[in-house]
Amino acid sequence: MSKVLVVHGSPRGERSHSRRLAEVFLQAWQAANPQGSLTRREVGRGAIPHVSEAFIAAAFYPQPEARPLSMQADLALSDELVGELFEHQRLVISAPMHNFSVPSGIKAWVDHIVRLGLTFDTQLDNGVAHYQPLVLGKKVLVITSRGGGGFGPGGEHEAMNHADRWLRTALGFMGIDDVTVIAAEGEESVPERFQQSCAQAEQQLLALARRF
């Protein structure tokens, strides 16, 4: 049975275009995969805490198997999020572009799942760290909306698009390099142009739902 983890990153509810597009895709995917299961994780409107000093101390404790109970508590949410990541074969991330990057909730979520010894490992070779990804065989769909236009591949503002690049880097660091990005652009431009972009994104998502 295929399992999809959905991470919603927009702080907006029904007014979120990335969230709406993601739900269009998920309905089509569920229809094509009636035995599949969906798990939704809210990080845009939910309380995903930013990494704290206590979190860092616990995550890098030299003997993970002997962490004090207080440190285990500091990592409880992170452990849960990492567990979700491993339990699902597919991952859908819906996230608008905020100030050329991802919303802070998505950043906080990534900070919780990029964990030494769990999602990546490291070895020293002559004092140089070599990283080993530990999350393999996953497929990711990123569904995004951008207020302006020209942020996609080949666009005039592509260099300003740090959201797609950052997500690919963070996911790839853990071993997830099968990443598809589908975007709607131009909410802040001519309404008709944005509606056309949304319609194109929907068509791409509906086609992808049958083979994701």
Backbone as ProteinMPNN parsed JSONL, in Angstrom:
{"seq_chain_A": "MSKVLVVHGSPRGERSHSRRLAEVFLQAWQAANPQGSLTRREVGRGAIPHVSEAFIAAAFYPQPEARPLSMQADLALSDELVGELFEHQRLVISAPMHNFSVPSGIKAWVDHIVRLGLTFDTQLDNGVAHYQPLVLGKKVLVITSRGGGGFGPGGEHEAMNHADRWLRTALGFMGIDDVTVIAAEGEESVPERFQQSCAQAEQQLLALARRF", "coords_chain_A": {"N_chain_A": [[0.843, -1.201, 0.0], [0.626, 2.143, -0.943], [1.917, 5.02, 0.642], [1.46, 8.383, 1.454], [2.982, 11.26, 2.654], [1.902, 14.386, 3.569], [2.934, 17.657, 3.68], [1.945, 20.645, 4.726], [2.755, 23.946, 4.193], [1.912, 26.592, 4.131], [0.946, 29.559, 5.879], [-1.564, 30.452, 5.509], [-5.068, 29.649, 5.259], [-7.84, 28.637, 3.636], [-7.369, 30.524, 1.695], [-4.946, 29.994, 0.643], [-3.041, 29.345, -2.158], [-1.139, 27.396, -2.822], [-1.809, 25.386, -1.036], [-4.423, 24.795, -1.869], [-3.953, 23.851, -4.481], [-2.434, 21.618, -3.86], [-4.338, 20.03, -2.567], [-6.059, 19.519, -4.688], [-4.418, 17.866, -6.215], [-4.091, 15.745, -4.354], [-6.68, 14.699, -4.051], [-7.065, 13.668, -6.602], [-4.98, 11.83, -6.656], [-5.76, 10.077, -4.586], [-8.095, 9.046, -5.702], [-7.007, 7.62, -7.806], [-5.534, 5.83, -6.401], [-7.013, 4.033, -4.488], [-6.484, 2.359, -2.336], [-4.407, 3.508, -1.096], [-2.809, 5.586, 1.437], [-3.081, 8.711, 3.187], [-1.226, 11.049, 5.051], [-1.457, 13.954, 6.806], [0.553, 16.676, 7.655], [0.657, 19.552, 9.387], [2.482, 22.408, 9.119], [2.531, 25.045, 8.549], [0.385, 26.471, 9.656], [0.469, 25.34, 12.061], [2.121, 24.649, 15.226], [5.259, 24.457, 14.975], [8.114, 24.328, 16.622], [11.014, 26.425, 16.567], [14.467, 25.452, 16.287], [16.17, 24.975, 19.326], [18.583, 25.793, 21.945], [18.54, 23.687, 23.777], [17.527, 21.632, 22.174], [19.626, 21.308, 20.319], [21.716, 20.484, 21.998], [20.706, 18.041, 22.866], [20.359, 16.641, 20.437], [22.963, 16.321, 19.558], [24.135, 14.856, 21.53], [26.709, 12.883, 22.907], [26.295, 10.149, 23.416], [23.794, 8.785, 22.145], [22.044, 6.683, 22.792], [21.918, 6.823, 25.496], [20.668, 9.117, 26.347], [19.52, 11.535, 28.691], [16.247, 11.656, 30.271], [15.134, 14.197, 30.081], [16.373, 15.243, 27.801], [15.429, 13.473, 25.907], [12.798, 14.257, 25.87], [13.111, 16.789, 24.778], [13.596, 16.13, 22.168], [11.371, 14.847, 21.29], [9.268, 15.665, 19.468], [10.771, 16.006, 17.14], [11.72, 13.38, 16.76], [9.289, 12.16, 16.201], [8.591, 13.429, 13.779], [10.702, 12.625, 12.123], [10.207, 9.891, 12.142], [7.753, 9.833, 10.756], [8.641, 10.614, 8.23], [10.212, 8.41, 7.411], [8.273, 6.445, 7.346], [6.694, 6.804, 5.135], [6.428, 6.416, 1.614], [6.178, 8.366, -0.277], [6.257, 11.916, -0.621], [4.597, 14.951, -0.285], [4.945, 18.337, -0.559], [3.521, 21.348, 0.154], [3.978, 24.683, -0.415], [4.199, 28.143, -0.364], [6.237, 30.668, -1.991], [8.095, 32.666, 0.121], [9.458, 35.714, 0.475], [11.55, 35.07, -1.332], [12.295, 32.544, -0.503], [11.459, 29.61, 1.465], [8.489, 29.306, 3.574], [8.692, 30.023, 7.128], [7.768, 27.919, 8.703], [8.21, 25.614, 7.166], [10.99, 25.668, 7.065], [11.558, 25.27, 9.79], [10.499, 22.687, 10.1], [12.214, 21.193, 8.421], [14.603, 21.593, 9.835], [14.083, 20.0, 12.015], [14.026, 17.423, 10.964], [16.431, 16.892, 9.693], [18.752, 15.086, 10.882], [21.582, 14.05, 12.583], [22.826, 10.795, 12.447], [20.337, 9.746, 12.115], [18.859, 10.689, 9.756], [20.985, 11.396, 8.244], [24.492, 10.638, 8.117], [27.903, 10.936, 9.245], [31.382, 10.801, 8.495], [34.792, 11.081, 9.409], [37.594, 11.82, 7.487], [40.853, 12.147, 7.42], [40.431, 14.498, 8.832], [38.46, 15.709, 7.367], [35.036, 16.048, 6.849], [32.798, 13.627, 5.686], [29.716, 13.117, 4.227], [26.919, 10.967, 4.629], [23.979, 10.043, 3.177], [20.867, 8.922, 4.555], [18.22, 8.537, 4.011], [16.541, 6.969, 1.727], [15.209, 6.126, -1.542], [12.843, 7.604, -1.736], [10.193, 9.653, -3.076], [9.441, 12.958, -4.073], [7.073, 15.569, -4.288], [6.874, 18.929, -4.861], [4.712, 21.522, -4.384], [4.058, 24.709, -5.284], [3.411, 28.258, -4.917], [3.885, 31.471, -6.326], [4.182, 34.88, -5.815], [5.118, 36.763, -7.694], [6.266, 36.645, -11.14], [8.306, 34.676, -13.427], [10.135, 33.208, -11.914], [10.694, 30.589, -12.313], [12.535, 27.833, -13.959], [14.804, 29.188, -16.246], [13.555, 31.627, -16.178], [13.349, 35.249, -15.82], [13.786, 35.985, -13.203], [14.92, 33.831, -12.007], [17.307, 33.481, -10.547], [16.696, 34.582, -8.119], [15.125, 32.769, -6.906], [15.294, 31.028, -4.259], [13.913, 29.161, -2.918], [13.094, 26.696, -4.229], [15.633, 25.679, -4.843], [16.82, 25.501, -2.321], [15.156, 23.64, -0.991], [15.587, 21.362, -2.607], [18.301, 20.979, -2.051], [18.343, 20.517, 0.764], [16.682, 18.229, 0.986], [18.058, 16.492, -0.734], [20.453, 16.213, 0.646], [19.763, 14.432, 2.617], [19.331, 12.252, 1.089], [17.221, 12.231, -0.658], [16.56, 12.642, -3.816], [14.822, 12.596, -5.907], [12.881, 14.782, -6.981], [10.129, 16.694, -7.822], [8.951, 19.785, -9.001], [6.129, 21.787, -9.103], [4.6, 24.713, -10.094], [2.587, 27.65, -9.543], [2.405, 30.877, -10.807], [2.458, 34.481, -10.345], [0.468, 35.811, -8.794], [0.489, 38.408, -7.952], [0.386, 39.832, -10.249], [-1.25, 40.372, -13.379], [-4.58, 39.357, -13.002], [-5.809, 37.479, -14.775], [-3.66, 36.241, -15.925], [-2.508, 34.926, -13.771], [-4.567, 33.154, -13.126], [-4.492, 31.569, -15.393], [-1.974, 30.408, -15.069], [-2.431, 28.919, -12.731], [-4.327, 27.121, -13.698], [-2.8, 25.706, -15.567], [-0.962, 24.532, -13.813], [-2.688, 22.884, -12.357], [-3.476, 21.047, -14.343], [-1.033, 19.779, -14.845], [-0.643, 18.597, -12.347], [-2.844, 16.863, -12.125], [-2.271, 15.084, -14.169], [0.098, 13.996, -13.191], [-0.77, 12.712, -10.905], [-1.637, 10.162, -11.48], [0.585, 8.645, -11.727], [2.261, 8.956, -9.588]], "CA_chain_A": [[0.0, 0.0, 0.0], [1.406, 3.372, -1.033], [1.619, 5.982, 1.701], [1.92, 9.732, 1.117], [3.038, 12.259, 3.721], [1.621, 15.72, 3.04], [3.401, 18.717, 4.568], [1.392, 21.931, 4.309], [3.616, 24.976, 4.745], [1.377, 27.951, 4.076], [0.247, 30.029, 7.075], [-2.938, 30.791, 5.148], [-5.976, 28.517, 5.167], [-8.5, 28.467, 2.349], [-6.851, 31.505, 0.725], [-3.631, 29.543, 0.181], [-3.071, 28.729, -3.485], [-0.34, 26.166, -2.805], [-2.599, 24.388, -0.306], [-5.544, 24.39, -2.721], [-3.421, 23.02, -5.561], [-2.038, 20.333, -3.277], [-5.535, 19.234, -2.305], [-6.509, 19.049, -6.0], [-3.576, 16.712, -6.534], [-4.319, 14.644, -3.415], [-7.958, 14.088, -4.392], [-6.851, 12.861, -7.807], [-4.127, 10.696, -6.287], [-6.553, 9.135, -3.807], [-8.999, 8.372, -6.633], [-6.215, 6.672, -8.588], [-4.93, 4.877, -5.463], [-8.005, 3.922, -3.41], [-5.93, 1.634, -1.187], [-3.318, 4.301, -0.528], [-3.142, 6.364, 2.631], [-2.533, 10.059, 3.279], [-0.999, 11.615, 6.377], [-1.221, 15.388, 6.666], [1.311, 17.332, 8.723], [0.501, 21.0, 9.268], [3.613, 23.156, 9.672], [2.336, 26.455, 8.253], [-0.537, 27.024, 10.633], [0.7, 24.627, 13.311], [3.217, 25.141, 16.074], [6.525, 23.739, 14.865], [9.074, 25.227, 17.266], [12.344, 26.543, 15.983], [15.498, 24.732, 17.026], [16.635, 25.674, 20.523], [19.847, 25.308, 22.492], [18.287, 22.369, 24.372], [17.402, 20.689, 21.06], [20.955, 21.04, 19.76], [22.47, 19.697, 22.977], [20.181, 16.676, 22.87], [20.584, 16.002, 19.139], [24.384, 15.999, 19.403], [24.619, 14.177, 22.736], [27.689, 11.903, 22.427], [25.79, 8.786, 23.546], [22.35, 8.916, 21.895], [21.262, 5.645, 23.461], [21.89, 7.106, 26.936], [20.188, 10.475, 26.59], [18.63, 11.713, 29.846], [14.837, 11.793, 29.929], [14.853, 15.577, 29.689], [16.805, 15.393, 26.415], [14.489, 12.721, 25.086], [11.624, 15.116, 25.731], [13.46, 17.879, 23.862], [13.644, 15.593, 20.808], [10.178, 14.029, 21.048], [8.617, 16.06, 18.223], [11.699, 15.704, 16.052], [11.673, 11.93, 16.54], [8.008, 11.87, 15.557], [8.656, 13.895, 12.397], [11.616, 11.734, 11.405], [9.483, 8.639, 11.96], [6.794, 10.035, 9.661], [9.382, 10.653, 6.968], [10.61, 7.054, 7.029], [7.11, 5.573, 7.201], [5.981, 7.089, 3.894], [7.249, 6.307, 0.399], [6.018, 9.573, -1.08], [6.152, 13.144, 0.164], [4.072, 16.129, -0.983], [5.169, 19.571, 0.194], [2.893, 22.541, -0.423], [4.619, 25.827, 0.237], [4.395, 29.324, -1.203], [7.512, 31.356, -1.838], [8.066, 33.823, 1.01], [10.715, 36.476, 0.443], [12.52, 34.352, -2.151], [12.607, 31.233, 0.059], [10.295, 28.878, 1.966], [7.951, 29.83, 4.828], [9.482, 29.635, 8.297], [7.315, 26.619, 9.195], [8.917, 24.584, 6.4], [12.377, 25.678, 7.533], [11.586, 24.633, 11.106], [10.28, 21.253, 9.876], [13.466, 20.622, 7.908], [15.574, 21.577, 10.929], [13.747, 18.892, 12.912], [14.207, 16.105, 10.344], [17.829, 16.679, 9.302], [19.283, 14.647, 12.167], [22.764, 13.206, 12.548], [22.596, 9.442, 12.929], [18.993, 9.29, 11.739], [18.605, 10.93, 8.335], [22.301, 11.451, 7.593], [25.607, 10.298, 8.995], [29.148, 11.579, 8.832], [32.644, 10.16, 8.836], [35.95, 11.949, 9.223], [38.708, 11.257, 6.725], [41.918, 13.152, 7.504], [39.872, 15.737, 9.339], [37.418, 16.217, 6.464], [33.773, 15.347, 7.055], [32.111, 13.062, 4.523], [28.336, 12.911, 4.638], [26.231, 9.806, 4.073], [22.517, 10.158, 3.299], [20.246, 7.72, 5.114], [16.812, 8.468, 3.599], [16.679, 6.572, 0.326], [14.055, 5.543, -2.207], [11.645, 8.432, -1.601], [9.853, 10.558, -4.174], [8.869, 14.179, -3.51], [6.423, 16.564, -5.136], [6.764, 20.245, -4.244], [3.681, 22.338, -5.027], [4.338, 26.049, -4.775], [2.856, 29.437, -5.588], [4.799, 32.608, -6.248], [3.463, 36.113, -6.074], [5.585, 37.332, -8.949], [6.495, 35.706, -12.233], [9.669, 34.55, -13.927], [11.029, 32.581, -10.94], [10.949, 29.209, -12.707], [13.73, 27.601, -14.784], [14.915, 30.042, -17.419], [12.862, 32.898, -15.988], [14.228, 36.394, -15.587], [14.064, 36.09, -11.773], [15.28, 32.499, -11.512], [18.39, 33.579, -9.559], [16.12, 34.975, -6.83], [14.329, 31.651, -6.383], [16.079, 30.188, -3.357], [13.017, 28.178, -2.304], [13.236, 25.397, -4.89], [17.024, 25.223, -4.713], [17.079, 25.143, -0.923], [14.468, 22.39, -0.703], [16.303, 20.276, -3.273], [19.561, 20.757, -1.336], [18.061, 19.915, 2.069], [16.188, 16.87, 0.78], [19.141, 15.707, -1.319], [21.446, 15.94, 1.69], [19.311, 13.231, 3.319], [19.259, 11.149, 0.143], [16.005, 12.314, -1.477], [16.904, 13.459, -4.978], [13.754, 12.514, -6.898], [12.045, 15.909, -6.567], [9.407, 17.398, -8.884], [8.372, 21.052, -8.565], [5.072, 22.344, -9.953], [4.356, 26.045, -9.534], [1.704, 28.658, -10.117], [3.082, 32.164, -10.617], [1.876, 35.735, -10.801], [-0.69, 36.292, -8.037], [0.592, 39.859, -7.807], [0.355, 40.46, -11.564], [-2.576, 40.404, -13.998], [-5.354, 38.217, -12.495], [-6.048, 36.47, -15.804], [-2.408, 35.505, -16.126], [-2.348, 34.018, -12.635], [-5.557, 32.098, -13.285], [-3.979, 30.667, -16.417], [-0.872, 29.66, -14.47], [-3.03, 27.934, -11.826], [-4.96, 26.084, -14.513], [-1.725, 24.875, -16.103], [-0.436, 23.733, -12.705], [-3.672, 21.851, -12.061], [-3.387, 20.018, -15.374], [0.19, 19.021, -14.579], [-0.84, 17.808, -11.134], [-3.787, 15.791, -12.412], [-1.556, 14.084, -14.972], [1.092, 13.352, -12.335], [-1.428, 11.932, -9.849], [-1.833, 8.774, -11.913], [1.844, 7.889, -11.729], [3.073, 9.359, -8.429]], "C_chain_A": [[0.873, 1.243, 0.0], [0.955, 4.367, 0.028], [2.243, 7.323, 1.351], [1.865, 10.608, 2.362], [2.876, 13.638, 3.093], [2.055, 16.756, 4.069], [2.895, 20.044, 4.023], [2.167, 23.051, 4.993], [3.063, 26.383, 4.747], [0.718, 28.338, 5.39], [-1.199, 30.428, 6.791], [-3.768, 29.512, 5.054], [-6.54, 28.379, 3.771], [-7.988, 29.446, 1.294], [-5.498, 31.099, 0.164], [-3.754, 28.84, -1.165], [-2.271, 27.432, -3.505], [-1.097, 25.044, -2.105], [-3.749, 23.873, -1.181], [-5.07, 23.483, -3.842], [-3.009, 21.648, -5.044], [-3.25, 19.448, -3.047], [-6.167, 18.741, -3.608], [-5.731, 17.803, -6.393], [-3.913, 15.517, -5.658], [-5.653, 13.945, -3.682], [-7.811, 13.187, -5.613], [-5.993, 11.638, -7.494], [-4.923, 9.64, -5.532], [-7.522, 8.371, -4.701], [-8.261, 7.316, -7.452], [-5.594, 5.585, -7.714], [-5.865, 4.684, -4.264], [-7.503, 3.181, -2.178], [-4.792, 2.404, -0.519], [-3.774, 5.105, 0.673], [-2.422, 7.707, 2.616], [-2.373, 10.441, 4.738], [-0.679, 13.09, 6.187], [-0.502, 15.928, 7.899], [1.249, 18.833, 8.482], [1.691, 21.704, 9.923], [3.49, 24.65, 9.392], [1.456, 27.143, 9.277], [-0.383, 26.338, 11.991], [1.92, 25.162, 14.034], [4.418, 24.204, 15.962], [7.599, 24.644, 15.455], [10.394, 25.289, 16.507], [13.355, 25.836, 16.881], [16.022, 25.6, 18.167], [17.993, 25.128, 20.966], [19.674, 23.918, 23.09], [18.17, 21.302, 23.289], [18.778, 20.303, 20.533], [21.782, 20.184, 20.714], [22.012, 18.243, 22.97], [20.495, 15.949, 21.566], [22.032, 15.559, 18.966], [24.978, 15.403, 20.684], [25.519, 13.015, 22.313], [27.242, 10.447, 22.535], [24.262, 8.808, 23.375], [21.501, 7.896, 22.645], [21.125, 5.887, 24.957], [21.449, 8.527, 27.235], [19.325, 10.508, 27.855], [17.189, 11.917, 29.378], [14.494, 13.211, 29.467], [15.256, 15.824, 28.234], [15.895, 14.624, 25.472], [13.225, 13.539, 24.844], [11.883, 16.25, 24.745], [13.419, 17.428, 22.406], [12.379, 14.847, 20.419], [9.5, 14.378, 19.732], [9.493, 15.73, 17.025], [11.694, 14.214, 15.733], [10.389, 11.531, 15.819], [8.035, 12.26, 14.082], [9.578, 13.028, 11.55], [10.933, 10.394, 11.144], [8.475, 8.72, 10.825], [7.494, 9.981, 8.312], [9.734, 9.25, 6.498], [9.415, 6.152, 6.738], [6.395, 5.732, 5.865], [6.925, 7.023, 2.7], [7.246, 7.59, -0.423], [5.815, 10.769, -0.147], [5.642, 14.266, -0.728], [4.257, 17.329, -0.067], [4.461, 20.703, -0.52], [3.42, 23.749, 0.334], [4.724, 26.994, -0.735], [5.825, 29.838, -1.07], [7.305, 32.571, -0.941], [9.431, 34.508, 0.973], [11.846, 35.671, -0.166], [12.904, 32.984, -1.599], [11.325, 30.58, 0.553], [9.746, 29.556, 3.216], [8.72, 29.284, 6.027], [9.054, 28.287, 8.866], [7.992, 25.471, 8.473], [10.375, 24.512, 6.85], [12.499, 24.983, 8.883], [11.403, 23.121, 10.975], [11.553, 20.572, 9.384], [14.521, 20.553, 9.014], [15.324, 20.422, 11.893], [14.037, 17.526, 12.291], [15.628, 15.862, 9.838], [18.604, 16.372, 10.59], [20.464, 13.698, 11.973], [22.454, 11.848, 13.161], [21.236, 8.883, 12.586], [18.737, 9.469, 10.245], [19.892, 11.189, 7.544], [23.347, 11.043, 8.62], [26.859, 10.957, 8.464], [30.344, 10.768, 9.295], [33.775, 11.133, 8.564], [37.049, 11.194, 8.502], [39.789, 12.33, 6.642], [41.365, 14.521, 7.895], [38.789, 16.355, 8.486], [36.158, 15.391, 6.642], [33.191, 14.881, 5.722], [30.706, 12.662, 4.966], [27.712, 11.732, 3.911], [24.726, 9.965, 4.26], [21.915, 8.839, 3.752], [18.772, 7.569, 4.739], [16.792, 8.209, 2.094], [15.348, 6.043, -0.216], [12.768, 6.339, -2.094], [11.44, 9.268, -2.866], [9.109, 11.752, -3.589], [8.236, 15.025, -4.609], [6.312, 17.852, -4.333], [5.761, 21.055, -5.051], [3.78, 23.737, -4.435], [3.586, 27.117, -5.552], [3.796, 30.603, -5.337], [4.055, 33.863, -6.653], [3.834, 36.76, -7.389], [5.744, 36.261, -10.008], [7.961, 35.641, -12.605], [10.637, 33.912, -12.954], [11.361, 31.133, -11.296], [12.198, 29.069, -13.549], [13.722, 28.453, -16.045], [14.24, 31.385, -17.291], [13.812, 34.026, -15.638], [14.584, 36.556, -14.111], [14.502, 34.756, -11.162], [16.344, 32.563, -10.412], [17.88, 33.971, -8.185], [15.342, 33.832, -6.165], [15.221, 30.736, -5.55], [15.223, 29.102, -2.714], [13.221, 26.796, -2.918], [14.631, 24.821, -4.661], [17.313, 24.752, -3.292], [16.406, 23.824, -0.569], [15.179, 21.208, -1.352], [17.606, 19.951, -2.535], [19.321, 20.034, -0.017], [17.585, 18.473, 1.925], [17.288, 15.97, 0.222], [20.216, 15.338, -0.318], [21.077, 14.682, 2.465], [19.177, 12.025, 2.39], [18.037, 11.167, -0.753], [16.285, 13.238, -2.656], [15.895, 13.355, -6.112], [12.699, 13.55, -6.516], [11.443, 16.578, -7.798], [8.783, 18.666, -8.307], [7.336, 21.51, -9.583], [4.605, 23.645, -9.307], [3.267, 26.791, -10.285], [2.314, 30.007, -9.794], [2.18, 33.335, -10.987], [0.657, 36.228, -10.063], [-0.696, 37.815, -7.953], [0.564, 40.587, -9.156], [-1.071, 40.487, -12.098], [-3.371, 39.175, -13.558], [-5.547, 37.108, -13.522], [-4.807, 35.618, -16.029], [-2.185, 34.506, -14.986], [-3.341, 32.864, -12.725], [-5.11, 31.08, -14.323], [-2.853, 29.809, -15.861], [-1.401, 28.581, -13.525], [-3.657, 26.783, -12.608], [-3.914, 25.148, -15.113], [-1.137, 23.965, -15.019], [-1.394, 22.6, -12.361], [-3.599, 20.717, -13.077], [-2.143, 19.157, -15.186], [0.013, 18.094, -13.379], [-1.782, 16.64, -11.389], [-3.126, 14.694, -13.245], [-0.562, 13.302, -14.109], [0.457, 12.413, -11.321], [-1.559, 10.459, -10.223], [-0.556, 7.949, -11.857], [2.765, 8.225, -10.559], [3.089, 8.239, -7.396]], "O_chain_A": [[1.758, 1.386, 0.843], [-0.24, 4.531, 0.276], [3.419, 7.391, 0.993], [0.838, 10.689, 3.036], [3.627, 14.009, 2.192], [1.589, 16.732, 5.208], [3.358, 20.514, 2.983], [2.233, 23.107, 6.221], [3.682, 27.286, 5.309], [-0.004, 27.527, 5.97], [-1.965, 30.707, 7.712], [-3.236, 28.431, 4.802], [-5.82, 28.045, 2.831], [-8.167, 29.202, 0.1], [-4.956, 31.787, -0.702], [-4.483, 27.856, -1.295], [-2.686, 26.464, -4.144], [-1.036, 23.889, -2.527], [-4.015, 22.672, -1.229], [-5.699, 22.465, -4.131], [-3.213, 20.637, -5.716], [-3.198, 18.245, -3.303], [-6.752, 17.658, -3.635], [-6.305, 16.812, -6.844], [-4.014, 14.395, -6.154], [-5.745, 12.725, -3.551], [-8.359, 12.085, -5.656], [-6.246, 10.546, -8.003], [-4.784, 8.446, -5.799], [-7.751, 7.18, -4.489], [-8.808, 6.256, -7.755], [-5.175, 4.543, -8.218], [-5.552, 5.117, -3.156], [-8.045, 3.36, -1.087], [-4.279, 1.981, 0.517], [-4.971, 5.283, 0.901], [-1.309, 7.828, 2.105], [-3.256, 10.196, 5.56], [0.27, 13.435, 5.482], [-0.901, 15.667, 9.034], [1.745, 19.32, 7.466], [1.885, 21.607, 11.134], [4.257, 25.444, 9.936], [1.744, 28.258, 9.713], [-1.04, 26.721, 12.959], [2.65, 26.011, 13.523], [4.57, 23.275, 16.755], [7.959, 25.644, 14.832], [10.82, 24.314, 15.889], [13.125, 25.649, 18.076], [16.28, 26.791, 17.997], [18.484, 24.135, 20.43], [20.547, 23.062, 22.939], [18.661, 20.187, 23.464], [19.066, 19.125, 20.326], [22.471, 19.261, 20.281], [22.829, 17.325, 23.057], [20.857, 14.772, 21.584], [22.306, 14.553, 18.312], [26.191, 15.448, 20.888], [25.134, 12.233, 21.444], [27.76, 9.594, 21.815], [23.529, 8.845, 24.363], [20.389, 8.195, 23.079], [20.315, 5.239, 25.62], [21.818, 9.086, 28.268], [18.498, 9.621, 28.069], [16.945, 12.302, 28.234], [13.667, 13.399, 28.574], [14.558, 16.536, 27.513], [15.622, 15.077, 24.36], [12.655, 13.515, 23.753], [11.002, 16.63, 23.974], [13.228, 18.248, 21.508], [12.312, 14.271, 19.333], [9.184, 13.481, 18.95], [9.005, 15.229, 16.012], [11.666, 13.829, 14.564], [10.402, 10.673, 14.937], [7.558, 11.51, 13.23], [9.272, 12.731, 10.395], [11.06, 9.827, 10.058], [8.353, 7.792, 10.026], [6.992, 9.373, 7.366], [9.575, 8.931, 5.319], [9.531, 5.198, 5.968], [5.577, 4.888, 5.498], [8.058, 7.5, 2.755], [8.185, 7.867, -1.169], [5.278, 10.644, 0.953], [6.19, 14.506, -1.804], [3.779, 17.334, 1.068], [4.765, 20.993, -1.677], [3.321, 23.829, 1.558], [5.285, 26.844, -1.82], [6.535, 29.474, -0.133], [6.443, 33.407, -1.209], [10.434, 33.934, 1.395], [12.944, 35.589, 0.385], [13.764, 32.32, -2.176], [10.231, 30.945, 0.121], [10.47, 30.314, 3.863], [9.324, 28.214, 5.952], [9.874, 27.578, 9.449], [8.318, 24.458, 9.092], [10.93, 23.423, 6.999], [13.425, 24.202, 9.104], [12.077, 22.356, 11.664], [11.924, 19.504, 9.872], [15.25, 19.566, 9.117], [16.26, 19.922, 12.517], [14.271, 16.562, 13.02], [15.989, 14.714, 9.579], [19.051, 17.28, 11.291], [20.356, 12.68, 11.289], [21.893, 11.759, 14.253], [20.994, 7.686, 12.742], [18.43, 8.501, 9.548], [19.876, 11.199, 6.313], [23.114, 11.097, 9.828], [26.868, 11.479, 7.349], [30.316, 10.134, 10.35], [33.726, 11.912, 7.611], [37.39, 10.068, 8.865], [39.662, 13.297, 5.891], [41.774, 15.553, 7.364], [38.251, 17.408, 8.83], [36.209, 14.162, 6.593], [33.106, 15.646, 4.761], [30.535, 11.955, 5.959], [27.949, 11.528, 2.72], [24.25, 10.017, 5.394], [22.392, 7.768, 3.378], [18.141, 6.579, 5.109], [17.002, 9.12, 1.292], [14.488, 5.58, 0.533], [11.691, 5.792, -2.335], [12.378, 9.547, -3.613], [8.253, 11.593, -2.718], [8.783, 15.174, -5.702], [5.726, 17.866, -3.25], [5.934, 21.253, -6.254], [3.605, 23.926, -3.231], [3.179, 26.906, -6.695], [4.419, 30.707, -4.28], [3.391, 33.909, -7.688], [2.969, 37.249, -8.116], [5.392, 35.101, -9.789], [8.763, 36.455, -12.149], [11.848, 34.045, -13.127], [12.213, 30.517, -10.655], [12.865, 30.064, -13.835], [12.759, 28.443, -16.811], [14.336, 32.21, -18.2], [14.942, 33.79, -15.211], [15.584, 37.2, -13.792], [14.457, 34.579, -9.945], [16.292, 31.791, -9.455], [18.553, 33.724, -7.184], [14.954, 33.929, -5.001], [15.824, 29.795, -6.066], [15.749, 28.218, -2.037], [13.49, 25.832, -2.201], [14.793, 23.646, -4.331], [17.969, 23.731, -3.088], [17.016, 22.976, 0.082], [15.354, 20.166, -0.72], [17.973, 18.783, -2.408], [20.003, 19.058, 0.293], [18.036, 17.593, 2.659], [17.437, 14.826, 0.65], [20.823, 14.272, -0.417], [21.955, 13.948, 2.919], [18.937, 10.907, 2.848], [17.823, 10.234, -1.526], [16.253, 14.461, -2.519], [16.086, 13.959, -7.167], [11.739, 13.236, -5.813], [12.166, 16.98, -8.709], [8.159, 18.627, -7.246], [7.624, 21.608, -10.776], [4.26, 23.676, -8.126], [3.054, 26.595, -11.482], [2.697, 30.265, -8.653], [1.274, 33.215, -11.813], [-0.13, 36.989, -10.626], [-1.757, 38.436, -7.89], [0.7, 41.809, -9.207], [-2.012, 40.615, -11.315], [-2.892, 38.053, -13.722], [-5.459, 35.927, -13.184], [-4.902, 34.42, -16.293], [-1.731, 33.384, -15.211], [-2.992, 31.72, -12.432], [-5.321, 29.879, -14.158], [-2.783, 28.614, -16.148], [-0.89, 27.462, -13.51], [-3.533, 25.619, -12.227], [-4.119, 23.935, -15.162], [-0.852, 22.792, -15.262], [-0.961, 21.477, -12.102], [-3.655, 19.546, -12.701], [-2.199, 17.938, -15.35], [0.463, 16.949, -13.397], [-1.533, 15.533, -10.911], [-3.396, 13.51, -13.044], [-0.402, 12.093, -14.277], [1.073, 11.427, -10.918], [-1.586, 9.602, -9.34], [-0.593, 6.72, -11.927], [3.926, 7.818, -10.548], [3.716, 8.377, -6.346]]}, "name": "protein", "num_of_chains": 1, "seq": "MSKVLVVHGSPRGERSHSRRLAEVFLQAWQAANPQGSLTRREVGRGAIPHVSEAFIAAAFYPQPEARPLSMQADLALSDELVGELFEHQRLVISAPMHNFSVPSGIKAWVDHIVRLGLTFDTQLDNGVAHYQPLVLGKKVLVITSRGGGGFGPGGEHEAMNHADRWLRTALGFMGIDDVTVIAAEGEESVPERFQQSCAQAEQQLLALARRF"}
